[in-house]
mmCIF file of C-alpha atoms in Angstrom:
data_model
loop_
_atom_site.group_PDB
_atom_site.id
_atom_site.type_symbol
_atom_site.label_atom_id
_atom_site.label_comp_id
_atom_site.label_asym_id
_atom_site.label_seq_id
_atom_site.Cartn_x
_atom_site.Cartn_y
_atom_site.Cartn_z
ATOM 1 C CA MET A 19 98.630 106.240 45.116
ATOM 2 C CA LYS A 20 96.333 109.154 45.852
ATOM 3 C CA PRO A 21 95.827 109.854 49.574
ATOM 4 C CA SER A 22 92.329 109.503 50.911
ATOM 5 C CA ALA A 23 90.235 112.509 51.879
ATOM 6 C CA ALA A 24 90.403 111.523 55.530
ATOM 7 C CA SER A 25 94.200 111.346 55.593
ATOM 8 C CA THR A 26 94.444 114.642 53.698
ATOM 9 C CA SER A 27 92.171 116.294 56.276
ATOM 10 C CA VAL A 28 94.256 115.021 59.159
ATOM 11 C CA ALA A 29 97.532 116.121 57.556
ATOM 12 C CA ARG A 30 96.139 119.566 56.793
ATOM 13 C CA ASN A 31 94.925 120.183 60.322
ATOM 14 C CA GLN A 32 97.808 118.716 62.258
ATOM 15 C CA THR A 33 100.296 121.082 63.882
ATOM 16 C CA PRO A 34 103.811 119.834 64.714
ATOM 17 C CA GLY A 35 104.073 118.896 68.374
ATOM 18 C CA LYS A 36 100.313 118.686 68.917
ATOM 19 C CA LEU A 37 98.076 115.655 68.662
ATOM 20 C CA ARG A 38 94.850 116.213 66.745
ATOM 21 C CA ILE A 39 92.001 113.771 66.250
ATOM 22 C CA ALA A 40 89.835 113.868 63.153
ATOM 23 C CA SER A 41 86.434 115.297 63.961
ATOM 24 C CA GLY A 42 84.608 112.412 62.317
ATOM 25 C CA SER A 43 86.415 109.644 64.205
ATOM 26 C CA VAL A 44 84.813 107.572 66.930
ATOM 27 C CA ALA A 45 87.581 108.552 69.364
ATOM 28 C CA ALA A 46 86.867 112.234 68.874
ATOM 29 C CA LYS A 47 83.298 111.703 70.057
ATOM 30 C CA ASP A 48 84.390 110.039 73.268
ATOM 31 C CA PRO A 49 85.073 112.632 75.993
ATOM 32 C CA GLU A 50 86.643 109.978 78.237
ATOM 33 C CA PHE A 51 89.243 109.168 75.592
ATOM 34 C CA LEU A 52 89.922 112.856 74.966
ATOM 35 C CA ASP A 53 90.384 113.327 78.714
ATOM 36 C CA GLY A 54 93.035 110.624 78.682
ATOM 37 C CA ILE A 55 94.791 112.316 75.774
ATOM 38 C CA ALA A 56 94.630 115.674 77.579
ATOM 39 C CA ARG A 57 96.236 114.168 80.637
ATOM 40 C CA THR A 58 99.198 112.987 78.587
ATOM 41 C CA THR A 59 99.760 116.399 77.000
ATOM 42 C CA SER A 60 99.301 118.501 80.160
ATOM 43 C CA SER A 61 100.434 116.155 82.903
ATOM 44 C CA ALA A 62 103.067 116.645 85.548
ATOM 45 C CA VAL A 63 105.953 115.905 83.200
ATOM 46 C CA VAL A 64 106.504 117.469 79.795
ATOM 47 C CA PRO A 65 109.101 115.867 77.533
ATOM 48 C CA SER A 66 112.428 117.601 77.950
ATOM 49 C CA THR A 67 113.929 120.078 75.529
ATOM 50 C CA PRO A 68 115.890 118.243 72.805
ATOM 51 C CA GLY A 69 119.527 117.839 73.803
ATOM 52 C CA LEU A 70 118.894 118.332 77.512
ATOM 53 C CA ARG A 71 118.473 115.510 79.982
ATOM 54 C CA THR A 72 116.282 115.526 83.074
ATOM 55 C CA TRP A 73 119.246 115.875 85.405
ATOM 56 C CA THR A 74 120.089 119.188 83.695
ATOM 57 C CA PHE A 75 116.916 120.787 85.027
ATOM 58 C CA GLN A 76 117.375 119.196 88.450
ATOM 59 C CA VAL A 77 120.916 120.577 88.736
ATOM 60 C CA ALA A 78 119.684 124.004 87.614
ATOM 61 C CA VAL A 79 117.043 124.058 90.370
ATOM 62 C CA ALA A 80 119.587 122.863 92.945
ATOM 63 C CA LEU A 81 122.001 125.648 91.927
ATOM 64 C CA THR A 82 119.164 128.152 92.202
ATOM 65 C CA GLN A 83 118.463 127.060 95.770
ATOM 66 C CA ALA A 84 122.190 127.347 96.496
ATOM 67 C CA ALA A 85 122.157 130.897 95.102
ATOM 68 C CA MET A 86 119.259 131.737 97.429
ATOM 69 C CA VAL A 87 121.250 130.493 100.429
ATOM 70 C CA VAL A 88 124.314 132.508 99.385
ATOM 71 C CA GLY A 89 122.099 135.564 99.038
ATOM 72 C CA SER A 90 120.696 135.077 102.534
ATOM 73 C CA VAL A 91 124.187 134.748 104.022
ATOM 74 C CA TYR A 92 125.377 137.785 102.058
ATOM 75 C CA LEU A 93 122.429 139.872 103.256
ATOM 76 C CA LYS A 94 122.806 138.714 106.860
ATOM 77 C CA GLY A 95 126.504 139.611 106.892
ATOM 78 C CA SER A 96 125.835 143.023 105.354
ATOM 79 C CA LEU A 97 123.253 143.943 108.003
ATOM 80 C CA GLU A 98 126.097 144.339 110.483
ATOM 81 C CA HIS A 99 127.326 147.355 108.494
ATOM 82 C CA VAL A 100 124.059 149.290 108.547
ATOM 83 C CA ASN A 101 124.858 152.738 109.984
ATOM 84 C CA ASP A 102 122.112 153.538 112.489
ATOM 85 C CA SER A 103 123.789 156.807 113.459
ATOM 86 C CA LYS A 104 123.065 158.182 109.977
ATOM 87 C CA GLY A 105 119.430 157.166 110.161
ATOM 88 C CA GLU A 106 119.844 154.131 107.915
ATOM 89 C CA VAL A 107 117.088 151.575 108.465
ATOM 90 C CA PHE A 108 116.595 148.091 107.096
ATOM 91 C CA HIS A 109 112.895 147.494 106.568
ATOM 92 C CA PRO A 110 112.117 144.064 105.050
ATOM 93 C CA ILE A 111 109.086 145.273 103.091
ATOM 94 C CA VAL A 112 111.038 148.183 101.586
ATOM 95 C CA TYR A 113 113.835 145.773 100.683
ATOM 96 C CA ALA A 114 111.373 143.314 99.115
ATOM 97 C CA PHE A 115 109.685 146.098 97.129
ATOM 98 C CA ALA A 116 113.030 147.422 95.857
ATOM 99 C CA ARG A 117 113.951 143.896 94.788
ATOM 100 C CA GLU A 118 110.682 143.159 92.982
ATOM 101 C CA ALA A 119 110.225 146.618 91.462
ATOM 102 C CA SER A 120 113.710 146.331 89.952
ATOM 103 C CA ALA A 121 113.437 142.697 88.833
ATOM 104 C CA ALA A 122 109.996 143.033 87.211
ATOM 105 C CA PRO A 123 110.974 145.423 84.358
ATOM 106 C CA ILE A 124 114.177 143.444 83.730
ATOM 107 C CA LEU A 125 112.260 140.180 83.407
ATOM 108 C CA PHE A 126 109.630 141.857 81.236
ATOM 109 C CA GLY A 127 112.315 143.382 79.013
ATOM 110 C CA ILE A 128 113.984 139.988 78.544
ATOM 111 C CA SER A 129 110.568 138.496 77.817
ATOM 112 C CA VAL A 130 109.899 141.074 75.090
ATOM 113 C CA TYR A 131 113.366 140.536 73.584
ATOM 114 C CA VAL A 132 113.074 136.718 73.571
ATOM 115 C CA SER A 133 109.381 136.154 72.870
ATOM 116 C CA GLY A 134 108.199 139.520 71.542
ATOM 117 C CA TYR A 135 105.715 141.843 73.168
ATOM 118 C CA SER A 136 102.699 139.853 74.210
ATOM 119 C CA LEU A 137 100.125 139.692 76.957
ATOM 120 C CA PRO A 138 98.400 136.601 78.309
ATOM 121 C CA ALA A 139 95.166 135.563 76.667
ATOM 122 C CA ARG A 140 92.063 137.008 78.286
ATOM 123 C CA VAL A 141 91.050 133.576 79.517
ATOM 124 C CA ASP A 142 94.399 133.281 81.372
ATOM 125 C CA ALA A 143 94.381 136.781 82.901
ATOM 126 C CA THR A 144 92.932 135.463 86.156
ATOM 127 C CA LYS A 145 95.631 132.788 86.383
ATOM 128 C CA VAL A 146 98.358 135.398 85.888
ATOM 129 C CA ALA A 147 96.831 137.589 88.593
ATOM 130 C CA LEU A 148 96.657 134.620 90.977
ATOM 131 C CA LEU A 149 100.227 133.639 90.121
ATOM 132 C CA GLY A 150 101.508 137.115 90.956
ATOM 133 C CA PHE A 151 99.368 137.280 94.085
ATOM 134 C CA CYS A 152 100.765 133.939 95.319
ATOM 135 C CA LEU A 153 104.316 135.191 94.776
ATOM 136 C CA PHE A 154 103.560 138.450 96.592
ATOM 137 C CA ALA A 155 101.703 136.730 99.448
ATOM 138 C CA SER A 156 104.458 134.178 99.923
ATOM 139 C CA GLN A 157 107.157 136.841 100.280
ATOM 140 C CA LEU A 158 105.113 139.284 102.390
ATOM 141 C CA LEU A 159 103.815 136.625 104.792
ATOM 142 C CA TYR A 160 107.315 135.223 105.167
ATOM 143 C CA ILE A 161 108.560 138.663 106.218
ATOM 144 C CA ILE A 162 105.703 139.104 108.705
ATOM 145 C CA GLY A 163 106.163 135.559 109.996
ATOM 146 C CA ILE A 164 109.838 136.131 110.732
ATOM 147 C CA GLU A 165 109.000 139.313 112.615
ATOM 148 C CA LEU A 166 106.368 137.571 114.779
ATOM 149 C CA SER A 167 107.662 134.003 115.181
ATOM 150 C CA GLY A 168 111.391 134.261 114.504
ATOM 151 C CA VAL A 169 113.830 132.814 111.997
ATOM 152 C CA VAL A 170 113.906 129.313 113.531
ATOM 153 C CA VAL A 171 110.158 128.768 113.247
ATOM 154 C CA ALA A 172 110.162 130.265 109.741
ATOM 155 C CA SER A 173 112.889 127.837 108.676
ATOM 156 C CA CYS A 174 110.965 124.921 110.194
ATOM 157 C CA MET A 175 107.894 125.849 108.166
ATOM 158 C CA GLN A 176 109.579 126.079 104.739
ATOM 159 C CA PRO A 177 109.846 122.292 104.157
ATOM 160 C CA ALA A 178 106.032 122.279 104.141
ATOM 161 C CA ILE A 179 106.161 123.759 100.625
ATOM 162 C CA PRO A 180 106.846 120.433 98.828
ATOM 163 C CA VAL A 181 104.251 118.723 101.036
ATOM 164 C CA PHE A 182 101.530 121.189 100.014
ATOM 165 C CA THR A 183 102.716 121.030 96.401
ATOM 166 C CA VAL A 184 102.453 117.262 96.093
ATOM 167 C CA LEU A 185 99.069 117.249 97.863
ATOM 168 C CA LEU A 186 97.693 119.902 95.518
ATOM 169 C CA GLY A 187 99.142 118.054 92.526
ATOM 170 C CA ILE A 188 97.444 114.819 93.564
ATOM 171 C CA VAL A 189 94.102 116.496 94.335
ATOM 172 C CA LEU A 190 94.127 118.299 90.974
ATOM 173 C CA LYS A 191 95.188 115.039 89.238
ATOM 174 C CA MET A 192 98.357 116.648 87.914
ATOM 175 C CA GLU A 193 100.555 114.055 89.637
ATOM 176 C CA THR A 194 100.302 110.516 90.931
ATOM 177 C CA ALA A 195 100.655 109.395 94.534
ATOM 178 C CA HIS A 196 103.662 107.243 93.681
ATOM 179 C CA PRO A 197 105.146 105.613 96.844
ATOM 180 C CA GLN A 198 108.710 106.496 95.855
ATOM 181 C CA LYS A 199 107.801 110.153 95.389
ATOM 182 C CA LEU A 200 105.899 110.374 98.676
ATOM 183 C CA PHE A 201 108.648 108.598 100.621
ATOM 184 C CA GLY A 202 111.362 110.733 99.040
ATOM 185 C CA ILE A 203 109.611 114.017 99.824
ATOM 186 C CA SER A 204 108.849 112.853 103.379
ATOM 187 C CA LEU A 205 112.490 111.887 103.898
ATOM 188 C CA ALA A 206 113.760 115.225 102.560
ATOM 189 C CA VAL A 207 111.283 117.206 104.678
ATOM 190 C CA MET A 208 112.166 115.293 107.868
ATOM 191 C CA GLY A 209 115.868 115.779 107.197
ATOM 192 C CA ALA A 210 115.418 119.521 106.654
ATOM 193 C CA VAL A 211 113.316 119.916 109.810
ATOM 194 C CA CYS A 212 115.903 117.927 111.774
ATOM 195 C CA MET A 213 118.673 120.291 110.670
ATOM 196 C CA VAL A 214 116.623 123.394 111.494
ATOM 197 C CA LEU A 215 115.670 122.084 114.939
ATOM 198 C CA GLY A 216 119.356 121.838 115.766
ATOM 199 C CA GLY A 217 119.395 125.625 116.135
ATOM 200 C CA VAL A 218 116.488 125.808 118.580
ATOM 201 C CA PRO A 219 118.480 125.500 121.845
ATOM 202 C CA SER A 220 120.894 128.284 120.942
ATOM 203 C CA ALA A 221 118.100 130.431 119.526
ATOM 204 C CA GLY A 222 116.154 130.226 122.756
ATOM 205 C CA HIS A 223 119.086 130.904 125.087
ATOM 206 C CA GLY A 224 118.625 133.880 127.397
ATOM 207 C CA VAL A 225 114.895 134.314 126.834
ATOM 208 C CA THR A 226 113.218 135.881 129.896
ATOM 209 C CA ALA A 227 109.685 135.302 131.161
ATOM 210 C CA ASP A 228 108.503 138.694 129.887
ATOM 211 C CA THR A 229 109.930 138.213 126.413
ATOM 212 C CA ALA A 230 108.561 134.660 126.318
ATOM 213 C CA LYS A 231 105.082 135.954 127.147
ATOM 214 C CA GLU A 232 105.301 138.615 124.479
ATOM 215 C CA ALA A 233 106.558 136.073 121.944
ATOM 216 C CA THR A 234 103.677 133.734 122.766
ATOM 217 C CA SER A 235 101.134 136.455 122.061
ATOM 218 C CA ASN A 236 102.559 136.910 118.556
ATOM 219 C CA MET A 237 103.383 133.262 117.899
ATOM 220 C CA TYR A 238 99.961 132.120 116.717
ATOM 221 C CA LEU A 239 99.587 134.929 114.207
ATOM 222 C CA GLY A 240 103.184 134.485 113.047
ATOM 223 C CA ASN A 241 102.789 130.728 112.610
ATOM 224 C CA PHE A 242 99.575 131.256 110.650
ATOM 225 C CA CYS A 243 101.387 133.716 108.357
ATOM 226 C CA LEU A 244 104.245 131.267 107.806
ATOM 227 C CA LEU A 245 101.908 128.355 107.119
ATOM 228 C CA THR A 246 99.974 130.488 104.634
ATOM 229 C CA ASN A 247 103.304 131.549 103.126
ATOM 230 C CA THR A 248 104.220 127.926 102.361
ATOM 231 C CA PHE A 249 100.757 127.208 100.936
ATOM 232 C CA ALA A 250 100.961 130.309 98.708
ATOM 233 C CA MET A 251 104.334 129.166 97.372
ATOM 234 C CA ALA A 252 102.922 125.703 96.663
ATOM 235 C CA CYS A 253 100.049 127.329 94.766
ATOM 236 C CA TYR A 254 102.628 129.340 92.798
ATOM 237 C CA TYR A 255 104.357 126.119 91.743
ATOM 238 C CA ILE A 256 101.081 124.498 90.690
ATOM 239 C CA LEU A 257 99.828 127.551 88.775
ATOM 240 C CA ALA A 258 103.186 128.052 87.094
ATOM 241 C CA LYS A 259 103.113 124.414 85.995
ATOM 242 C CA THR A 260 99.836 124.962 84.154
ATOM 243 C CA MET A 261 100.996 128.255 82.617
ATOM 244 C CA VAL A 262 104.322 127.055 81.191
ATOM 245 C CA ALA A 263 102.436 124.440 79.189
ATOM 246 C CA LYS A 264 101.018 127.334 77.145
ATOM 247 C CA TYR A 265 103.523 130.200 77.441
ATOM 248 C CA SER A 266 107.303 130.516 77.561
ATOM 249 C CA PRO A 267 108.881 130.378 81.050
ATOM 250 C CA ILE A 268 110.314 133.885 80.776
ATOM 251 C CA GLN A 269 106.855 135.293 79.987
ATOM 252 C CA VAL A 270 105.277 133.520 82.957
ATOM 253 C CA ALA A 271 108.012 134.695 85.336
ATOM 254 C CA ALA A 272 107.813 138.282 84.029
ATOM 255 C CA TRP A 273 104.030 138.547 84.318
ATOM 256 C CA ALA A 274 104.079 137.096 87.824
ATOM 257 C CA TYR A 275 106.747 139.548 88.947
ATOM 258 C CA VAL A 276 104.939 142.556 87.495
ATOM 259 C CA VAL A 277 101.813 141.677 89.503
ATOM 260 C CA ALA A 278 103.821 140.856 92.645
ATOM 261 C CA ALA A 279 105.828 144.108 92.433
ATOM 262 C CA SER A 280 102.629 146.150 92.093
ATOM 263 C CA LEU A 281 101.069 144.489 95.134
ATOM 264 C CA MET A 282 104.271 144.834 97.166
ATOM 265 C CA GLY A 283 104.289 148.542 96.340
ATOM 266 C CA VAL A 284 100.799 148.860 97.796
ATOM 267 C CA ALA A 285 101.893 146.956 100.911
ATOM 268 C CA ALA A 286 104.972 149.178 101.296
ATOM 269 C CA SER A 287 102.864 152.321 101.107
ATOM 270 C CA LEU A 288 100.507 150.982 103.788
ATOM 271 C CA PHE A 289 102.936 149.437 106.282
ATOM 272 C CA THR A 290 105.969 151.738 106.153
ATOM 273 C CA SER A 291 106.761 155.309 107.131
ATOM 274 C CA HIS A 292 108.947 157.927 105.490
ATOM 275 C CA ALA A 293 111.879 157.083 107.785
ATOM 276 C CA ASP A 294 111.845 153.449 106.630
ATOM 277 C CA TRP A 295 112.888 154.477 103.130
ATOM 278 C CA HIS A 296 116.389 155.618 104.124
ATOM 279 C CA PHE A 297 118.035 152.663 102.416
ATOM 280 C CA PRO A 298 121.416 151.589 103.869
ATOM 281 C CA HIS A 299 124.436 151.930 101.580
ATOM 282 C CA ALA A 300 125.811 148.633 102.859
ATOM 283 C CA LEU A 301 122.846 146.781 101.352
ATOM 284 C CA VAL A 302 123.181 148.074 97.795
ATOM 285 C CA PHE A 303 125.338 145.178 96.560
ATOM 286 C CA PRO A 304 123.302 142.497 98.366
ATOM 287 C CA LEU A 305 120.201 144.032 96.783
ATOM 288 C CA LEU A 306 121.808 143.840 93.321
ATOM 289 C CA TYR A 307 122.668 140.205 93.996
ATOM 290 C CA TRP A 308 119.075 139.443 94.933
ATOM 291 C CA ILE A 309 117.708 141.312 91.912
ATOM 292 C CA PHE A 310 119.856 139.695 89.212
ATOM 293 C CA ILE A 311 120.790 136.309 90.673
ATOM 294 C CA CYS A 312 117.840 135.331 92.885
ATOM 295 C CA SER A 313 114.919 137.143 91.262
ATOM 296 C CA VAL A 314 115.722 137.412 87.554
ATOM 297 C CA GLY A 315 117.886 134.322 87.236
ATOM 298 C CA GLY A 316 116.386 132.233 90.023
ATOM 299 C CA TYR A 317 112.711 132.563 89.209
ATOM 300 C CA PHE A 318 113.346 132.138 85.499
ATOM 301 C CA VAL A 319 115.232 128.890 86.144
ATOM 302 C CA VAL A 320 112.518 127.593 88.481
ATOM 303 C CA THR A 321 109.777 128.425 85.955
ATOM 304 C CA TRP A 322 111.839 126.946 83.091
ATOM 305 C CA ALA A 323 112.413 123.736 85.036
ATOM 306 C CA MET A 324 108.706 123.594 85.844
ATOM 307 C CA ARG A 325 108.013 122.951 82.169
ATOM 308 C CA HIS A 326 110.074 119.743 82.231
ATOM 309 C CA LEU A 327 109.757 118.451 85.811
ATOM 310 C CA PRO A 328 106.818 117.707 88.114
ATOM 311 C CA ALA A 329 105.911 120.658 90.338
ATOM 312 C CA SER A 330 106.450 118.519 93.447
ATOM 313 C CA GLN A 331 109.976 117.658 92.328
ATOM 314 C CA VAL A 332 110.894 121.319 91.818
ATOM 315 C CA ALA A 333 109.384 122.190 95.197
ATOM 316 C CA ALA A 334 111.269 119.341 96.896
ATOM 317 C CA PHE A 335 114.549 121.136 96.229
ATOM 318 C CA GLN A 336 113.453 123.754 98.794
ATOM 319 C CA CYS A 337 114.676 121.223 101.372
ATOM 320 C CA LEU A 338 118.218 121.901 100.182
ATOM 321 C CA GLN A 339 118.249 125.326 101.826
ATOM 322 C CA PRO A 340 118.823 124.188 105.458
ATOM 323 C CA PHE A 341 121.435 121.689 104.254
ATOM 324 C CA LEU A 342 123.319 124.223 102.132
ATOM 325 C CA GLY A 343 122.976 126.893 104.838
ATOM 326 C CA SER A 344 124.614 124.642 107.433
ATOM 327 C CA LEU A 345 127.352 123.633 105.001
ATOM 328 C CA LEU A 346 128.080 127.236 104.088
ATOM 329 C CA ALA A 347 128.118 128.297 107.738
ATOM 330 C CA PHE A 348 130.605 125.522 108.521
ATOM 331 C CA LEU A 349 132.944 126.221 105.583
ATOM 332 C CA ILE A 350 132.881 130.033 105.538
ATOM 333 C CA LEU A 351 131.652 131.240 108.920
ATOM 334 C CA ARG A 352 133.463 128.429 110.796
ATOM 335 C CA GLU A 353 130.349 127.522 112.757
ATOM 336 C CA SER A 354 130.382 124.135 114.469
ATOM 337 C CA LEU A 355 128.162 121.262 113.381
ATOM 338 C CA SER A 356 125.922 119.153 115.617
ATOM 339 C CA TRP A 357 124.301 115.731 115.420
ATOM 340 C CA TRP A 358 121.155 117.456 114.192
ATOM 341 C CA ASP A 359 123.005 118.232 110.970
ATOM 342 C CA ALA A 360 122.947 114.514 110.171
ATOM 343 C CA GLY A 361 119.514 115.343 108.752
ATOM 344 C CA ALA A 362 121.462 116.280 105.624
ATOM 345 C CA VAL A 363 121.570 112.560 104.834
ATOM 346 C CA GLY A 364 117.762 112.488 104.748
ATOM 347 C CA VAL A 365 117.646 115.582 102.538
ATOM 348 C CA VAL A 366 120.074 114.159 99.983
ATOM 349 C CA ALA A 367 118.553 110.650 100.033
ATOM 350 C CA GLY A 368 115.022 112.037 99.686
ATOM 351 C CA LEU A 369 115.944 114.244 96.734
ATOM 352 C CA VAL A 370 117.674 111.311 95.033
ATOM 353 C CA LEU A 371 114.501 109.207 95.374
ATOM 354 C CA VAL A 372 112.333 112.024 94.036
ATOM 355 C CA SER A 373 114.727 112.714 91.150
ATOM 356 C CA LEU A 374 114.818 109.060 90.085
ATOM 357 C CA GLU A 375 111.034 108.719 90.041
ATOM 358 C CA THR A 376 109.625 107.221 86.844
ATOM 359 C CA LYS A 377 109.064 110.230 84.635
ATOM 360 C CA TYR A 378 106.267 109.115 82.379
ATOM 361 C CA GLU A 379 104.250 106.970 84.751
ATOM 362 C CA LEU A 380 101.299 109.364 84.771
ATOM 363 C CA ASN A 381 101.363 109.769 80.999
ATOM 364 C CA SER A 382 101.295 106.063 80.237
ATOM 365 C CA THR A 383 98.760 105.275 82.950
ATOM 366 C CA SER A 384 96.300 107.918 81.756
ATOM 367 C CA LEU A 385 96.534 107.037 78.063
ATOM 368 C CA ILE A 386 96.472 103.265 78.552
ATOM 369 C CA GLY A 387 93.543 103.511 80.955
ATOM 370 C CA ALA A 388 91.526 105.677 78.588
ATOM 371 C CA THR A 389 92.351 103.428 75.616
ATOM 372 C CA MET A 390 91.330 100.276 77.481
ATOM 373 C CA ARG A 391 88.040 101.833 78.584
ATOM 374 C CA ARG A 392 87.358 102.936 74.990
ATOM 375 C CA ALA A 393 88.194 99.458 73.661
ATOM 376 C CA ALA A 394 85.853 97.824 76.171
ATOM 377 C CA SER A 395 83.068 100.249 75.242
ATOM 378 C CA PHE A 396 83.637 99.635 71.517
ATOM 379 C CA ALA A 397 83.595 95.844 71.990
ATOM 380 C CA SER A 398 80.382 96.089 73.997
ATOM 381 C CA SER A 399 78.672 98.154 71.299
ATOM 382 C CA LYS A 400 79.757 95.704 68.596
ATOM 383 C CA HIS A 401 78.481 92.774 70.627
ATOM 384 C CA LYS A 402 75.082 94.442 70.991
ATOM 385 C CA SER A 403 74.865 95.191 67.278
ATOM 386 C CA LEU A 404 75.668 91.571 66.370
ATOM 387 C CA ALA A 405 73.126 90.297 68.848
#
């Protein structure tokens, strides 16, 4: 039996993995139906890589957050060995620039090796610039926020990242406001904040009236920087989610880091002096850890997972950091636990709820809704023609 011209046209134009609609079909003329199809192909969840289950990506993101905590503990312990008598200085912006300037060419080199030399399409150049700017702004504002408001306040602010991410996802119609997701993220955020607040009494011990007054003068600016830091990171997650639908994760991570490293270099030249560049020898190995494990490995894993998981779910794993930090401090540094650390239960329970969320709810809802609206419109037109 000879295939019809219409079927031959569809077969000729169809690309594996992409859904095409014949140009002469009724559905192709309906923008509402096409919008429903677009939502299913670029929604919050992309079907997983063959052979890998959803939990694989969730475990990878959790291990990445654990690596970040280990890196923070490693850096904090190494700061005690900085030799001030030899003029060694730890400047956070110099450290951040050294990390990004080293990680960017490595990520770009891996990108060229895996995907070949390529640049983003001209239409996506603005997105890449914004992605890199969000990464740079998040890291720089976090550094400034710590300097002005302190580590405790900075830690309290970080759980806002998944909150901003899910809100942006809902506003941009990339994700649904599913009750289980919202409750899970809220539970994880409250648990993380509870654990961080446990350190407030000890952090504030011995503060005098003069130092309290000075801290208050910087607090508002520091809090604003930290809040903007969390919003910038949420924007990074959302932008990365849209980019990995079109490019490979390693390309997206490399381009973002190249932009971020360039901007951090400008910031370092503006906000540091010559004396700040005397890098401590004790921080060489922690820097290497942050370059290869946290920056190259960590951001690639996060971007890779973003292709297969909702952005809000990836961001929710940020709440693991206070939990893992307390656990590591208890096991390695022999620090005592408090009742505040019971917030770990909320973190774990919240992440379980988020991880078990129905994966294709948005896909099915969008497609079914568009199909039903198209069917109703078609039936109405037929009824009018018969009348």
